[in-house]
PDB file of C-alpha atoms in Angstrom:
ATOM      1  CA  UNK A 263       0.000   0.000   0.000  1.00 60.00           C
ATOM      2  CA  UNK A 264       1.666   3.232  -1.144  1.00 94.00           C
ATOM      3  CA  UNK A 265      -1.198   5.665  -0.408  1.00 97.00           C
ATOM      4  CA  UNK A 266      -3.474   5.779   2.634  1.00 98.00           C
ATOM      5  CA  UNK A 267      -6.548   8.009   2.711  1.00 98.00           C
ATOM      6  CA  UNK A 268      -6.857   9.794   6.068  1.00 98.00           C
ATOM      7  CA  UNK A 269     -10.482  10.574   7.003  1.00 97.00           C
ATOM      8  CA  UNK A 270     -10.397  13.303   9.669  1.00 97.00           C
ATOM      9  CA  UNK A 271     -13.566  13.262  11.774  1.00 96.00           C
ATOM     10  CA  UNK A 272     -14.819  15.569  14.521  1.00 94.00           C
ATOM     11  CA  UNK A 273     -17.904  14.314  16.312  1.00 92.00           C
ATOM     12  CA  UNK A 274     -20.004  12.807  13.535  1.00 89.00           C
ATOM     13  CA  UNK A 275     -18.648  15.047  10.772  1.00 93.00           C
ATOM     14  CA  UNK A 276     -15.947  14.237   8.233  1.00 95.00           C
ATOM     15  CA  UNK A 277     -13.859  17.395   8.060  1.00 95.00           C
ATOM     16  CA  UNK A 278     -11.329  16.242   5.446  1.00 96.00           C
ATOM     17  CA  UNK A 279     -10.157  13.243   3.439  1.00 98.00           C
ATOM     18  CA  UNK A 280      -6.445  13.470   2.627  1.00 98.00           C
ATOM     19  CA  UNK A 281      -4.441  10.984   0.547  1.00 98.00           C
ATOM     20  CA  UNK A 282      -1.038  10.490   2.200  1.00 98.00           C
ATOM     21  CA  UNK A 283       2.007   8.594   0.964  1.00 98.00           C
ATOM     22  CA  UNK A 284       3.335   5.777   3.130  1.00 98.00           C
ATOM     23  CA  UNK A 285       6.936   6.468   4.188  1.00 97.00           C
ATOM     24  CA  UNK A 286       7.218   3.570   6.638  1.00 97.00           C
ATOM     25  CA  UNK A 287       4.806   0.838   7.682  1.00 95.00           C
ATOM     26  CA  UNK A 288       5.253  -1.880  10.287  1.00 92.00           C
ATOM     27  CA  UNK A 289       3.961  -3.435  13.474  1.00 92.00           C
ATOM     28  CA  UNK A 290       4.802  -0.229  15.349  1.00 94.00           C
ATOM     29  CA  UNK A 291       2.551   1.919  13.150  1.00 95.00           C
ATOM     30  CA  UNK A 292       2.494   4.135  10.080  1.00 97.00           C
ATOM     31  CA  UNK A 293       4.543   7.119   8.975  1.00 98.00           C
ATOM     32  CA  UNK A 294       2.770   9.139   6.281  1.00 98.00           C
ATOM     33  CA  UNK A 295       3.666  12.135   4.123  1.00 98.00           C
ATOM     34  CA  UNK A 296       1.260  14.863   3.001  1.00 98.00           C
ATOM     35  CA  UNK A 297       2.827  17.021   0.298  1.00 97.00           C
ATOM     36  CA  UNK A 298       1.991  20.688  -0.331  1.00 97.00           C
ATOM     37  CA  UNK A 299      -0.818  20.980  -2.858  1.00 97.00           C
ATOM     38  CA  UNK A 300      -2.144  17.449  -2.275  1.00 98.00           C
ATOM     39  CA  UNK A 301      -5.688  17.156  -3.715  1.00 98.00           C
ATOM     40  CA  UNK A 302      -8.246  16.334  -1.018  1.00 98.00           C
ATOM     41  CA  UNK A 303     -11.856  16.646   0.117  1.00 98.00           C
ATOM     42  CA  UNK A 304     -12.765  19.324   2.678  1.00 96.00           C
ATOM     43  CA  UNK A 305     -16.003  20.018   4.562  1.00 95.00           C
ATOM     44  CA  UNK A 306     -17.879  23.066   3.302  1.00 94.00           C
ATOM     45  CA  UNK A 307     -18.384  25.405   6.261  1.00 91.00           C
ATOM     46  CA  UNK A 308     -19.202  29.118   6.488  1.00 88.00           C
ATOM     47  CA  UNK A 309     -16.242  31.440   5.788  1.00 87.00           C
ATOM     48  CA  UNK A 310     -14.363  32.516   8.887  1.00 85.00           C
ATOM     49  CA  UNK A 311     -15.579  29.606  11.011  1.00 87.00           C
ATOM     50  CA  UNK A 312     -13.981  26.421  12.331  1.00 87.00           C
ATOM     51  CA  UNK A 313     -15.751  23.076  12.415  1.00 88.00           C
ATOM     52  CA  UNK A 314     -15.149  22.781  16.185  1.00 87.00           C
ATOM     53  CA  UNK A 315     -17.382  25.823  16.752  1.00 86.00           C
ATOM     54  CA  UNK A 316     -20.305  24.616  14.609  1.00 87.00           C
ATOM     55  CA  UNK A 317     -23.219  22.406  15.734  1.00 85.00           C
ATOM     56  CA  UNK A 318     -22.309  18.711  15.372  1.00 84.00           C
ATOM     57  CA  UNK A 319     -25.756  18.021  13.940  1.00 80.00           C
ATOM     58  CA  UNK A 320     -25.144  20.286  10.938  1.00 80.00           C
ATOM     59  CA  UNK A 321     -24.706  19.175   7.333  1.00 84.00           C
ATOM     60  CA  UNK A 322     -21.271  19.967   5.908  1.00 92.00           C
ATOM     61  CA  UNK A 323     -20.861  18.419   2.436  1.00 94.00           C
ATOM     62  CA  UNK A 324     -17.387  17.726   1.135  1.00 96.00           C
ATOM     63  CA  UNK A 325     -15.881  19.752  -1.700  1.00 96.00           C
ATOM     64  CA  UNK A 326     -12.742  19.314  -3.770  1.00 97.00           C
ATOM     65  CA  UNK A 327      -9.772  21.294  -2.435  1.00 97.00           C
ATOM     66  CA  UNK A 328      -6.008  21.019  -1.882  1.00 97.00           C
ATOM     67  CA  UNK A 329      -3.648  20.909   1.113  1.00 97.00           C
ATOM     68  CA  UNK A 330      -2.907  24.574   1.733  1.00 94.00           C
ATOM     69  CA  UNK A 331       0.156  24.252   3.964  1.00 94.00           C
ATOM     70  CA  UNK A 332       3.738  23.104   3.763  1.00 96.00           C
ATOM     71  CA  UNK A 333       4.429  19.396   3.914  1.00 97.00           C
ATOM     72  CA  UNK A 334       3.618  17.234   6.932  1.00 98.00           C
ATOM     73  CA  UNK A 335       4.928  13.917   8.192  1.00 98.00           C
ATOM     74  CA  UNK A 336       2.366  12.058  10.307  1.00 98.00           C
ATOM     75  CA  UNK A 337       3.361   9.309  12.730  1.00 98.00           C
ATOM     76  CA  UNK A 338       0.455   7.096  13.797  1.00 98.00           C
ATOM     77  CA  UNK A 339       1.906   4.766  16.471  1.00 98.00           C
ATOM     78  CA  UNK A 340       0.145   1.408  16.622  1.00 96.00           C
ATOM     79  CA  UNK A 341      -2.242   1.153  19.575  1.00 95.00           C
ATOM     80  CA  UNK A 342      -1.696   4.754  20.695  1.00 98.00           C
ATOM     81  CA  UNK A 343      -4.362   7.407  21.185  1.00 98.00           C
ATOM     82  CA  UNK A 344      -2.360  10.105  19.440  1.00 98.00           C
ATOM     83  CA  UNK A 345      -0.481  11.020  16.273  1.00 98.00           C
ATOM     84  CA  UNK A 346       2.591  13.222  15.926  1.00 98.00           C
ATOM     85  CA  UNK A 347       2.834  15.643  13.005  1.00 98.00           C
ATOM     86  CA  UNK A 348       6.117  17.169  11.798  1.00 98.00           C
ATOM     87  CA  UNK A 349       5.224  20.451  10.046  1.00 98.00           C
ATOM     88  CA  UNK A 350       7.505  21.841   7.334  1.00 98.00           C
ATOM     89  CA  UNK A 351       7.597  25.039   5.328  1.00 96.00           C
ATOM     90  CA  UNK A 352       7.110  24.886   1.579  1.00 92.00           C
ATOM     91  CA  UNK A 353      10.904  25.121   1.373  1.00 93.00           C
ATOM     92  CA  UNK A 354      11.042  21.902   3.444  1.00 94.00           C
ATOM     93  CA  UNK A 355      12.389  23.505   6.617  1.00 97.00           C
ATOM     94  CA  UNK A 356      11.174  21.947   9.852  1.00 98.00           C
ATOM     95  CA  UNK A 357       8.778  24.237  11.724  1.00 97.00           C
ATOM     96  CA  UNK A 358       7.264  22.363  14.671  1.00 98.00           C
ATOM     97  CA  UNK A 359       5.686  19.211  16.033  1.00 98.00           C
ATOM     98  CA  UNK A 360       1.965  18.865  16.656  1.00 98.00           C
ATOM     99  CA  UNK A 361       0.432  16.148  18.824  1.00 98.00           C
ATOM    100  CA  UNK A 362      -3.106  15.253  17.790  1.00 98.00           C
ATOM    101  CA  UNK A 363      -5.030  13.275  20.406  1.00 98.00           C
ATOM    102  CA  UNK A 364      -7.258  10.889  18.472  1.00 98.00           C
ATOM    103  CA  UNK A 365      -8.674   7.418  17.970  1.00 97.00           C
ATOM    104  CA  UNK A 366      -8.200   5.482  14.721  1.00 97.00           C
ATOM    105  CA  UNK A 367      -9.921   2.703  12.808  1.00 97.00           C
ATOM    106  CA  UNK A 368      -8.280   1.156   9.729  1.00 95.00           C
ATOM    107  CA  UNK A 369     -10.211  -0.328   6.826  1.00 94.00           C
ATOM    108  CA  UNK A 370      -9.679  -4.084   6.302  1.00 94.00           C
ATOM    109  CA  UNK A 371      -7.515  -3.480   3.218  1.00 92.00           C
ATOM    110  CA  UNK A 372      -5.471  -0.746   4.916  1.00 91.00           C
ATOM    111  CA  UNK A 373      -6.316   1.808   2.226  1.00 94.00           C
ATOM    112  CA  UNK A 374      -8.209   4.100   4.605  1.00 96.00           C
ATOM    113  CA  UNK A 375      -7.775   5.199   8.192  1.00 97.00           C
ATOM    114  CA  UNK A 376     -10.645   6.933   9.986  1.00 97.00           C
ATOM    115  CA  UNK A 377      -9.266   9.362  12.570  1.00 98.00           C
ATOM    116  CA  UNK A 378     -11.665  10.713  15.189  1.00 97.00           C
ATOM    117  CA  UNK A 379     -10.252  13.926  16.606  1.00 97.00           C
ATOM    118  CA  UNK A 380     -10.459  14.321  20.371  1.00 97.00           C
ATOM    119  CA  UNK A 381     -10.041  18.097  20.241  1.00 96.00           C
ATOM    120  CA  UNK A 382      -7.301  18.423  22.850  1.00 98.00           C
ATOM    121  CA  UNK A 383      -3.885  18.810  21.214  1.00 98.00           C
ATOM    122  CA  UNK A 384      -0.308  19.784  22.062  1.00 98.00           C
ATOM    123  CA  UNK A 385       1.879  22.216  20.135  1.00 98.00           C
ATOM    124  CA  UNK A 386       5.654  21.718  20.333  1.00 98.00           C
ATOM    125  CA  UNK A 387       8.313  24.179  19.150  1.00 98.00           C
ATOM    126  CA  UNK A 388      11.669  23.027  17.698  1.00 98.00           C
ATOM    127  CA  UNK A 389      13.287  23.621  21.117  1.00 98.00           C
ATOM    128  CA  UNK A 390      10.606  21.349  22.670  1.00 98.00           C
ATOM    129  CA  UNK A 391       8.625  24.008  24.483  1.00 98.00           C
ATOM    130  CA  UNK A 392       5.070  22.672  24.538  1.00 98.00           C
ATOM    131  CA  UNK A 393       1.605  23.807  25.491  1.00 98.00           C
ATOM    132  CA  UNK A 394      -1.915  22.422  25.417  1.00 98.00           C
ATOM    133  CA  UNK A 395      -4.222  23.574  22.613  1.00 97.00           C
ATOM    134  CA  UNK A 396      -8.036  23.861  22.515  1.00 96.00           C
ATOM    135  CA  UNK A 397      -8.546  23.121  26.215  1.00 97.00           C
ATOM    136  CA  UNK A 398     -11.706  25.252  26.418  1.00 96.00           C
ATOM    137  CA  UNK A 399     -13.291  23.568  23.408  1.00 95.00           C
ATOM    138  CA  UNK A 400     -12.307  20.138  24.778  1.00 96.00           C
ATOM    139  CA  UNK A 401     -13.961  20.934  28.111  1.00 97.00           C
ATOM    140  CA  UNK A 402     -17.087  22.293  26.414  1.00 95.00           C
ATOM    141  CA  UNK A 403     -17.536  19.108  24.370  1.00 96.00           C
ATOM    142  CA  UNK A 404     -16.986  16.766  27.324  1.00 97.00           C
ATOM    143  CA  UNK A 405     -20.249  15.080  28.259  1.00 96.00           C
ATOM    144  CA  UNK A 406     -21.939  15.797  24.909  1.00 94.00           C
ATOM    145  CA  UNK A 407     -23.318  12.534  23.470  1.00 94.00           C
ATOM    146  CA  UNK A 408     -21.574  13.084  20.124  1.00 93.00           C
ATOM    147  CA  UNK A 409     -18.152  13.462  21.734  1.00 95.00           C
ATOM    148  CA  UNK A 410     -16.746  11.903  24.946  1.00 96.00           C
ATOM    149  CA  UNK A 411     -17.754  11.227  28.530  1.00 97.00           C
ATOM    150  CA  UNK A 412     -15.942  12.755  31.515  1.00 98.00           C
ATOM    151  CA  UNK A 413     -14.182   9.407  32.066  1.00 98.00           C
ATOM    152  CA  UNK A 414     -13.074   9.303  28.436  1.00 98.00           C
ATOM    153  CA  UNK A 415     -11.902  12.920  28.707  1.00 98.00           C
ATOM    154  CA  UNK A 416      -9.672  11.955  31.634  1.00 98.00           C
ATOM    155  CA  UNK A 417      -8.157   9.122  29.562  1.00 98.00           C
ATOM    156  CA  UNK A 418      -7.600  11.462  26.602  1.00 98.00           C
ATOM    157  CA  UNK A 419      -5.740  13.966  28.790  1.00 98.00           C
ATOM    158  CA  UNK A 420      -3.722  11.160  30.386  1.00 98.00           C
ATOM    159  CA  UNK A 421      -2.587  10.109  26.905  1.00 98.00           C
ATOM    160  CA  UNK A 422      -1.475  13.675  26.283  1.00 98.00           C
ATOM    161  CA  UNK A 423       0.425  13.797  29.568  1.00 98.00           C
ATOM    162  CA  UNK A 424       2.224  10.591  28.593  1.00 98.00           C
ATOM    163  CA  UNK A 425       3.347  12.263  25.355  1.00 98.00           C
ATOM    164  CA  UNK A 426       4.570  15.363  27.215  1.00 98.00           C
ATOM    165  CA  UNK A 427       6.968  13.112  29.143  1.00 98.00           C
ATOM    166  CA  UNK A 428       8.487  12.042  25.810  1.00 98.00           C
ATOM    167  CA  UNK A 429       8.803  15.699  24.799  1.00 98.00           C
ATOM    168  CA  UNK A 430      10.486  16.677  28.059  1.00 98.00           C
ATOM    169  CA  UNK A 431      12.902  13.758  27.764  1.00 98.00           C
ATOM    170  CA  UNK A 432      13.697  14.589  24.111  1.00 98.00           C
ATOM    171  CA  UNK A 433      13.074  10.973  23.168  1.00 98.00           C
ATOM    172  CA  UNK A 434      11.596   9.655  19.928  1.00 97.00           C
ATOM    173  CA  UNK A 435       9.705  11.077  18.156  1.00 98.00           C
ATOM    174  CA  UNK A 436      10.950  14.352  19.657  1.00 98.00           C
ATOM    175  CA  UNK A 437      14.679  13.628  19.389  1.00 98.00           C
ATOM    176  CA  UNK A 438      15.249  15.270  15.991  1.00 97.00           C
ATOM    177  CA  UNK A 439      14.473  12.166  13.949  1.00 97.00           C
ATOM    178  CA  UNK A 440      12.804  13.050  10.609  1.00 98.00           C
ATOM    179  CA  UNK A 441      13.316  16.798  11.098  1.00 98.00           C
ATOM    180  CA  UNK A 442      15.589  16.786   8.038  1.00 97.00           C
ATOM    181  CA  UNK A 443      13.182  14.725   5.926  1.00 97.00           C
ATOM    182  CA  UNK A 444      13.192  15.422   2.204  1.00 95.00           C
ATOM    183  CA  UNK A 445      10.664  13.603   0.012  1.00 95.00           C
ATOM    184  CA  UNK A 446      12.169  12.011  -3.098  1.00 94.00           C
ATOM    185  CA  UNK A 447      11.641  14.222  -6.183  1.00 92.00           C
ATOM    186  CA  UNK A 448      10.184  11.180  -7.938  1.00 93.00           C
ATOM    187  CA  UNK A 449       7.101  11.149  -5.684  1.00 95.00           C
ATOM    188  CA  UNK A 450       4.132  12.578  -7.608  1.00 95.00           C
ATOM    189  CA  UNK A 451       1.137  14.099  -5.869  1.00 96.00           C
ATOM    190  CA  UNK A 452      -1.466  11.409  -5.186  1.00 97.00           C
ATOM    191  CA  UNK A 453      -4.848  11.523  -6.865  1.00 96.00           C
ATOM    192  CA  UNK A 454      -7.864  12.809  -4.975  1.00 97.00           C
ATOM    193  CA  UNK A 455      -9.598   9.650  -3.725  1.00 95.00           C
ATOM    194  CA  UNK A 456     -13.124   8.752  -4.800  1.00 92.00           C
ATOM    195  CA  UNK A 457     -15.706  10.175  -2.447  1.00 90.00           C
ATOM    196  CA  UNK A 458     -17.012   7.293  -0.283  1.00 80.00           C
ATOM    197  CA  UNK A 459     -20.715   6.598  -0.663  1.00 71.00           C
ATOM    198  CA  UNK A 460     -21.437   7.209   3.019  1.00 58.00           C
ATOM    199  CA  UNK A 461     -19.803  10.618   2.747  1.00 50.00           C
ATOM    200  CA  UNK A 462     -21.495  11.684  -0.487  1.00 43.00           C
ATOM    201  CA  UNK A 463     -23.352  14.956  -0.523  1.00 43.00           C
ATOM    202  CA  UNK A 464     -23.525  18.034  -2.682  1.00 38.00           C
ATOM    203  CA  UNK A 465     -20.001  18.773  -3.818  1.00 39.00           C
ATOM    204  CA  UNK A 466     -18.982  22.412  -4.261  1.00 35.00           C
TER     205      UNK A 466
END
């Protein structure tokens, strides 16, 4: 499998479907690459808003778009409730790490991974200074039937705390590994994946 389609989900809404190239795959998880300009599907939401601030019961059809940022490496450790993103500039200079607290379900053929975002995240600078992100939104969603219970919220935060210990200790994946990553020039942009039937809707 050379391409995996990442379905990013918040609550019951698919926010994005991104095709990512497999850099490494094994029993310990997946390492994926999202190149600048990658064609993708993105939820159609009102301008100036963020999906986290909209009602989870709303209808947000997917529209064709492209990845608007520099490249990103995404480590999805097997069995872990988080992913680590290495963010790069368009000139391929390392910018920061980003820890996304999440749960994942893989399709039987491995071609798709459905990632349910758990709202609470951690931003990490190149010198390993870190801080929590979206704590207020995480707290506001706790207890809502579409999101997570108070007990689940405690487990989500505990997963984040475990990752902060890795950051503080400067151990993998925060030890500088992959910060000098350069994708081979021979890698073309992947195609935009077909829109899954369950996620069909008006396409803008």
